[in-house]
Amino acid sequence: MARTLINVPPKAKKGEVIAIKTLISHEMETGYRHDNVGKAIPRDIISLFVCTYNGLEVFRAELFPAIAANPFISFYTVATASGTFEFKWTGDNGFSATESVNITVE
Amino acid sequence: MTPAERCILAIGALAWAIASTLLVALAAEIPLNERKSGYEFMGPETRAMQDDDSANPGSLWVLDGEASWKRKVGTANKSCADCHAGESMKGVAARYPAFNAARGRPVNLDQQINICRTERQQATPLPLEGKELLALSSYVGRQSRGMPIAVTIDERTRPFLEAGRATFYRRQGQLNFACAQCHDDNWKEKLAGAPITQAHPTGYPLYRLEWQNVGSLQRRLRNCISGMRVDNYPLGAPELVDLELFLMWRARSMPLETPAVRP
């Protein structure tokens, strides 16, 4: 399982705009490189990131080979109710990582 | 040769003489109060990345290192945490390379981790520059963040400090270059558009954007050395440890930034 680091404020006021930051360890091998004997290194990237908030999708990003290793994705959403953020990264070779973080909205 | 040509030659020789005198005059250590960490040469975006733990990719290695620290390994079936409780590594990374009596010479932090692994945990040593060793040294280094670099220089380590200093000031390789020509004399300049910097190892192991990975000081040294077209030293070579010791002494009292981010 890939190592992830997620930053969601533990508490927020209802209607407040909150920043969410996510970091995941991944090589993001482009598929355009060759090894030292000239053999092509196959592509191995994360291709999709989705964040849901209490089951509702609030953010989605498609990732491509030009994105650096260990992708850092930061975005904003509105704190509507206490609950759970779920994060899912999927990619080549059946890569899949999920995380969830709780938030209390007052 | 016409008199005019002779005159041009003489001017050329004179200019060369002046230039080389200037170079000699410039070759001096950086005064302590003019020292700058590589951090100060970076742009605001890269600084922000280092300052925010949740944006600093080095944090991923710190977390991996923490997991490794607690994992029981080897025939002794011991984890690092079984001997070193809590945050007992605070300040340790700022003191390395440190003298190892059994080996009769200084060892760096990565080597010390492997010494512990083979002697105390009775496990196989971790490959240098491998992910797990870098994770462990990032975790240990993180506990010294903000603490002043303070390697011990005494009668036992001084010969190795002097060997490192000699390497730093010795012209070598196909380009006949010394480390000091860039990092003491020309740190205000740029090389291929990038700042040269003063070469203070303040944040290792660090996440280098060019590498897309965390790397050790030795990896960085080997980068520079191959750029100088010098027959390179292998990872873990005593020459590199001596150079590390000299560079840490040169950066004495500067705060440690591990895990730093560099372009």
Coordinates of C-alpha atoms in Angstrom, one line a residue:
Chain A
M1 CA 0.0 0.0 0.0
A2 CA 1.4 3.3 -1.0
R3 CA 2.2 5.8 1.8
T4 CA -0.2 8.8 1.8
L5 CA -0.3 12.0 3.8
I6 CA -3.6 13.9 4.0
N7 CA -4.3 17.2 5.6
V8 CA -8.0 18.0 6.3
P9 CA -8.9 20.4 9.1
P10 CA -10.4 18.3 11.9
K11 CA -13.0 21.0 12.6
A12 CA -14.7 23.6 10.5
K13 CA -17.7 25.9 10.7
K14 CA -20.7 25.1 8.5
G15 CA -20.3 26.9 5.1
E16 CA -16.6 27.4 5.6
V17 CA -14.3 27.0 2.6
I18 CA -11.6 24.4 3.7
A19 CA -8.3 23.5 2.0
I20 CA -7.5 19.8 1.6
K21 CA -4.0 18.6 0.8
T22 CA -3.0 15.1 -0.3
L23 CA 0.4 13.6 -1.0
I24 CA 1.0 10.0 -2.1
S25 CA 4.2 8.1 -2.8
H26 CA 4.3 6.9 -6.4
E27 CA 7.1 6.6 -9.0
M28 CA 4.9 8.0 -11.8
E29 CA 7.1 6.2 -14.4
T30 CA 6.3 8.0 -17.7
G31 CA 6.7 5.1 -20.1
Y32 CA 9.0 7.3 -22.2
R33 CA 12.3 6.3 -20.6
H34 CA 14.7 3.5 -21.4
D35 CA 16.9 1.6 -19.0
N36 CA 20.7 1.3 -19.3
V37 CA 20.5 -1.4 -21.9
G38 CA 18.0 0.5 -24.1
K39 CA 14.9 -1.5 -23.0
A40 CA 11.7 0.7 -22.7
I41 CA 10.6 1.1 -19.1
P42 CA 6.8 0.5 -19.1
R43 CA 4.4 3.3 -18.0
D44 CA 3.3 3.1 -14.4
I45 CA 1.3 6.1 -13.3
I46 CA -1.6 7.0 -11.2
S47 CA -4.3 8.0 -13.7
L48 CA -7.2 9.1 -11.5
F49 CA -7.8 10.7 -8.2
V50 CA -11.3 11.1 -6.7
C51 CA -12.4 12.6 -3.4
T52 CA -15.9 12.1 -2.0
Y53 CA -17.5 13.9 0.9
N54 CA -20.2 11.9 2.6
G55 CA -20.5 9.8 -0.5
L56 CA -20.8 12.8 -2.8
E57 CA -18.0 13.4 -5.3
V58 CA -16.4 16.9 -4.7
F59 CA -13.2 16.6 -6.6
R60 CA -11.7 14.5 -9.4
A61 CA -8.4 14.8 -11.2
E62 CA -7.0 12.9 -14.2
L63 CA -3.2 12.4 -14.0
F64 CA -0.9 12.0 -17.0
P65 CA 2.7 11.0 -17.6
A66 CA 4.1 14.6 -17.3
I67 CA 3.0 14.7 -13.6
A68 CA 5.9 14.4 -11.2
A69 CA 6.5 11.5 -8.8
N70 CA 4.8 11.5 -5.5
P71 CA 1.8 13.6 -6.7
F72 CA 0.7 16.4 -4.4
I73 CA -2.9 17.5 -5.0
S74 CA -4.5 20.4 -3.1
F75 CA -8.1 21.6 -3.5
Y76 CA -10.9 23.4 -1.7
T77 CA -14.4 22.4 -0.8
V78 CA -17.2 23.8 1.4
A79 CA -17.7 22.2 4.8
T80 CA -21.4 21.2 4.8
A81 CA -21.8 18.5 7.4
S82 CA -19.8 16.3 9.8
G83 CA -18.7 13.2 8.1
T84 CA -16.0 11.5 6.1
F85 CA -13.8 12.4 3.2
E86 CA -12.7 9.4 1.1
F87 CA -9.8 9.6 -1.2
K88 CA -9.1 7.1 -3.9
W89 CA -6.1 6.9 -6.3
T90 CA -6.1 4.4 -9.1
G91 CA -3.7 3.7 -11.9
D92 CA -1.6 1.3 -14.0
N93 CA -0.9 -2.3 -13.0
G94 CA -4.1 -2.4 -10.9
F95 CA -2.8 0.4 -8.6
S96 CA -5.3 1.4 -6.0
A97 CA -5.0 3.3 -2.7
T98 CA -7.8 4.6 -0.5
E99 CA -7.8 6.7 2.6
S100 CA -10.5 8.3 4.7
V101 CA -10.5 11.3 7.1
N102 CA -13.2 12.5 9.4
I103 CA -14.3 16.1 9.9
T104 CA -16.5 17.7 12.5
V105 CA -18.6 20.6 11.2
E106 CA -20.2 22.9 13.8
Chain B
M1 CA 56.2 37.8 -35.2
T2 CA 55.5 41.5 -35.8
P3 CA 55.8 44.0 -32.9
A4 CA 52.0 44.3 -32.9
E5 CA 51.5 40.6 -32.4
R6 CA 54.2 40.6 -29.7
C7 CA 52.3 43.4 -28.0
I8 CA 49.0 41.4 -28.1
L9 CA 50.7 38.4 -26.7
A10 CA 52.2 40.4 -23.9
I11 CA 48.8 41.9 -23.0
G12 CA 47.3 38.4 -23.0
A13 CA 50.0 37.1 -20.7
L14 CA 49.6 40.1 -18.4
A15 CA 45.8 39.6 -18.3
W16 CA 46.3 36.0 -17.5
A17 CA 48.7 36.8 -14.7
I18 CA 46.2 39.4 -13.2
A19 CA 43.3 36.9 -13.5
S20 CA 45.2 34.1 -11.8
T21 CA 46.3 36.5 -9.0
L22 CA 42.7 37.5 -8.5
L23 CA 41.7 33.8 -8.4
V24 CA 44.2 33.1 -5.7
A25 CA 43.1 36.2 -3.8
L26 CA 39.5 35.1 -4.0
A27 CA 40.1 31.6 -2.7
A28 CA 39.1 32.0 1.0
E29 CA 36.7 30.4 3.3
I30 CA 33.3 32.1 3.6
P31 CA 33.1 34.1 6.8
L32 CA 30.7 32.5 9.4
N33 CA 28.2 35.3 9.3
E34 CA 27.9 35.2 5.5
R35 CA 27.0 31.5 5.3
K36 CA 23.7 30.6 3.7
S37 CA 21.8 27.3 3.5
G38 CA 20.7 26.1 0.1
Y39 CA 17.2 27.1 1.3
E40 CA 18.0 30.7 0.9
F41 CA 18.9 30.2 -2.7
M42 CA 15.5 28.6 -3.5
G43 CA 12.4 30.2 -4.9
P44 CA 9.3 30.9 -2.8
E45 CA 7.4 27.9 -4.1
T46 CA 10.2 25.4 -3.2
R47 CA 10.6 27.0 0.2
A48 CA 6.9 26.6 0.8
M49 CA 7.1 23.0 -0.2
Q50 CA 9.8 22.4 2.4
D51 CA 8.1 24.4 5.1
D52 CA 4.7 22.6 4.9
D53 CA 5.1 19.0 6.2
S54 CA 1.9 18.0 4.3
A55 CA 3.4 19.3 1.0
N56 CA 7.0 18.1 1.6
P57 CA 7.4 14.7 -0.1
G58 CA 10.2 13.9 2.4
S59 CA 7.4 13.5 4.9
L60 CA 6.5 10.2 3.2
W61 CA 10.0 8.9 3.9
V62 CA 9.8 10.0 7.5
L63 CA 6.6 8.1 7.9
D64 CA 8.1 5.0 6.3
G65 CA 11.1 5.4 8.5
E66 CA 9.0 5.5 11.6
A67 CA 7.4 2.2 10.6
S68 CA 10.8 0.6 9.9
W69 CA 12.0 1.9 13.3
K70 CA 9.3 0.0 15.1
R71 CA 9.6 -3.2 13.0
K72 CA 11.4 -6.2 14.6
V73 CA 14.1 -7.6 12.3
G74 CA 17.1 -9.9 12.2
T75 CA 17.9 -13.0 14.3
A76 CA 17.9 -10.9 17.4
N77 CA 14.2 -10.1 16.6
K78 CA 14.7 -6.5 17.8
S79 CA 13.4 -3.2 16.5
C80 CA 15.4 0.1 16.7
A81 CA 12.7 1.2 19.2
D82 CA 13.5 -1.7 21.5
C83 CA 16.8 0.0 22.3
H84 CA 16.1 3.6 21.5
A85 CA 12.8 4.7 23.1
G86 CA 10.6 7.5 22.0
E87 CA 12.2 10.5 20.3
S88 CA 15.7 9.5 21.7
M89 CA 17.3 10.4 18.3
K90 CA 16.8 14.1 18.9
G91 CA 20.1 15.9 18.0
V92 CA 21.8 12.7 16.8
A93 CA 21.7 13.5 13.1
A94 CA 23.3 16.9 13.8
R95 CA 26.4 15.2 15.2
Y96 CA 27.1 12.8 12.3
P97 CA 29.6 11.8 10.9
A98 CA 30.8 10.7 14.3
F99 CA 33.9 8.7 15.4
N100 CA 33.4 5.0 15.7
A101 CA 36.1 3.5 18.0
A102 CA 35.8 -0.1 16.6
R103 CA 36.4 1.1 13.1
G104 CA 39.0 3.8 14.1
R105 CA 37.3 6.4 11.8
P106 CA 34.2 8.5 11.5
V107 CA 31.1 6.9 10.1
N108 CA 28.0 8.7 8.7
L109 CA 24.4 8.2 9.9
D110 CA 23.6 5.7 7.2
Q111 CA 26.6 3.6 8.1
Q112 CA 25.8 3.8 11.8
I113 CA 22.2 2.6 11.1
N114 CA 23.8 -0.4 9.3
I115 CA 26.3 -1.0 12.1
C116 CA 23.3 -1.2 14.5
R117 CA 21.5 -3.5 12.1
T118 CA 24.3 -6.0 11.7
E119 CA 25.7 -5.9 15.3
R120 CA 22.6 -5.4 17.5
Q121 CA 19.7 -6.6 15.4
Q122 CA 21.8 -9.3 13.6
A123 CA 20.1 -8.4 10.3
T124 CA 21.6 -7.9 6.8
P125 CA 22.8 -4.4 6.2
L126 CA 20.4 -2.2 4.1
P127 CA 21.7 -1.2 0.7
L128 CA 23.1 2.3 0.6
E129 CA 20.8 4.8 -1.1
G130 CA 18.0 2.2 -0.9
K131 CA 14.5 3.3 0.1
E132 CA 14.5 1.8 3.6
L133 CA 17.8 3.2 4.7
L134 CA 16.9 6.6 3.4
A135 CA 13.6 6.4 5.2
L136 CA 15.3 5.5 8.5
S137 CA 17.8 8.3 8.2
S138 CA 15.0 10.7 7.3
Y139 CA 13.1 9.7 10.4
V140 CA 16.2 10.0 12.6
G141 CA 17.2 13.3 10.9
R142 CA 13.7 14.8 11.3
Q143 CA 14.0 14.6 15.1
S144 CA 17.0 17.0 14.8
R145 CA 15.2 19.6 12.6
G146 CA 16.0 23.1 13.8
M147 CA 18.9 21.9 15.9
P148 CA 22.4 23.3 15.2
I149 CA 24.8 21.1 13.3
A150 CA 27.6 20.1 15.7
V151 CA 30.1 17.5 14.6
T152 CA 32.7 16.6 17.2
I153 CA 36.2 17.7 16.2
D154 CA 38.9 16.3 18.5
E155 CA 42.3 14.6 18.2
R156 CA 40.5 11.4 16.9
T157 CA 38.5 13.1 14.2
R158 CA 40.8 15.9 13.2
P159 CA 42.9 13.8 10.7
F160 CA 39.7 12.9 8.9
L161 CA 38.5 16.5 8.9
E162 CA 41.8 17.6 7.4
A163 CA 41.5 14.8 4.7
G164 CA 38.0 16.1 3.9
R165 CA 39.3 19.6 3.7
A166 CA 42.1 18.6 1.4
T167 CA 39.6 16.9 -0.9
F168 CA 37.5 20.1 -0.9
Y169 CA 40.4 22.3 -1.9
R170 CA 42.3 19.9 -4.2
R171 CA 42.0 20.5 -7.9
Q172 CA 41.1 17.3 -9.5
G173 CA 39.6 15.6 -12.6
Q174 CA 39.7 16.4 -16.2
L175 CA 38.5 20.0 -15.6
N176 CA 41.2 20.5 -12.9
F177 CA 38.5 21.8 -10.5
A178 CA 38.3 22.1 -6.8
C179 CA 35.0 22.1 -4.9
A180 CA 36.1 25.4 -3.3
Q181 CA 36.3 27.2 -6.7
C182 CA 32.5 27.0 -7.0
H183 CA 31.4 26.9 -3.4
D184 CA 33.8 29.2 -1.7
D185 CA 34.7 31.6 -4.5
N186 CA 31.7 31.8 -6.8
W187 CA 28.6 31.0 -4.7
K188 CA 27.1 34.4 -5.7
E189 CA 27.2 33.3 -9.3
K190 CA 25.1 30.9 -11.4
L191 CA 26.0 27.8 -13.3
A192 CA 23.7 27.0 -16.3
G193 CA 21.1 29.4 -14.8
A194 CA 21.0 27.7 -11.4
P195 CA 22.5 29.2 -8.3
I196 CA 25.8 27.7 -7.3
T197 CA 25.2 27.8 -3.5
Q198 CA 27.6 27.4 -0.7
A199 CA 27.4 23.6 -0.4
H200 CA 26.3 23.4 3.2
P201 CA 24.7 20.0 3.9
T202 CA 21.9 21.3 6.0
G203 CA 19.0 19.2 5.0
Y204 CA 20.1 15.6 4.2
P205 CA 18.6 13.2 3.4
L206 CA 16.5 15.5 1.3
Y207 CA 13.9 15.4 -1.5
R208 CA 15.5 16.7 -4.7
L209 CA 13.0 17.7 -7.3
E210 CA 15.5 16.8 -10.0
W211 CA 15.8 13.3 -8.6
Q212 CA 12.0 13.0 -7.9
N213 CA 13.3 11.1 -4.8
V214 CA 15.0 11.4 -1.5
G215 CA 18.8 11.1 -1.6
S216 CA 21.7 11.1 0.7
L217 CA 24.5 13.7 0.9
Q218 CA 26.8 11.1 -0.7
R219 CA 24.5 10.9 -3.7
R220 CA 24.7 14.6 -4.1
L221 CA 28.5 14.6 -3.7
R222 CA 28.8 11.9 -6.4
N223 CA 26.7 14.1 -8.6
C224 CA 29.1 17.1 -8.3
I225 CA 32.1 14.9 -8.5
S226 CA 31.0 13.3 -11.8
G227 CA 30.2 16.8 -13.1
M228 CA 33.9 17.7 -12.3
R229 CA 34.9 14.7 -14.4
V230 CA 36.7 13.1 -11.5
D231 CA 37.0 9.3 -11.2
N232 CA 34.1 8.9 -8.7
Y233 CA 34.2 7.4 -5.3
P234 CA 31.8 4.6 -4.6
L235 CA 28.9 5.1 -2.1
G236 CA 30.2 4.6 1.4
A237 CA 33.8 5.4 0.4
P238 CA 35.9 6.7 3.3
E239 CA 36.9 9.7 1.1
L240 CA 33.2 10.7 0.9
V241 CA 32.7 10.3 4.6
D242 CA 35.7 12.6 5.3
L243 CA 34.3 15.1 2.9
E244 CA 30.9 14.9 4.7
L245 CA 32.7 15.5 8.0
F246 CA 34.4 18.5 6.6
L247 CA 31.2 19.9 5.1
M248 CA 29.3 19.4 8.3
W249 CA 32.1 21.2 10.2
R250 CA 32.0 24.0 7.6
A251 CA 28.2 24.3 8.3
R252 CA 28.7 24.1 12.1
S253 CA 25.9 25.8 14.1
M254 CA 23.6 26.1 11.1
P255 CA 20.2 24.6 11.8
L256 CA 19.4 21.2 10.4
E257 CA 16.4 21.2 7.9
T258 CA 15.9 17.4 7.4
P259 CA 14.0 16.4 5.3
A260 CA 14.8 19.5 3.2
V261 CA 13.5 20.1 -0.4
R262 CA 15.9 21.3 -3.1
P263 CA 15.4 21.9 -6.8

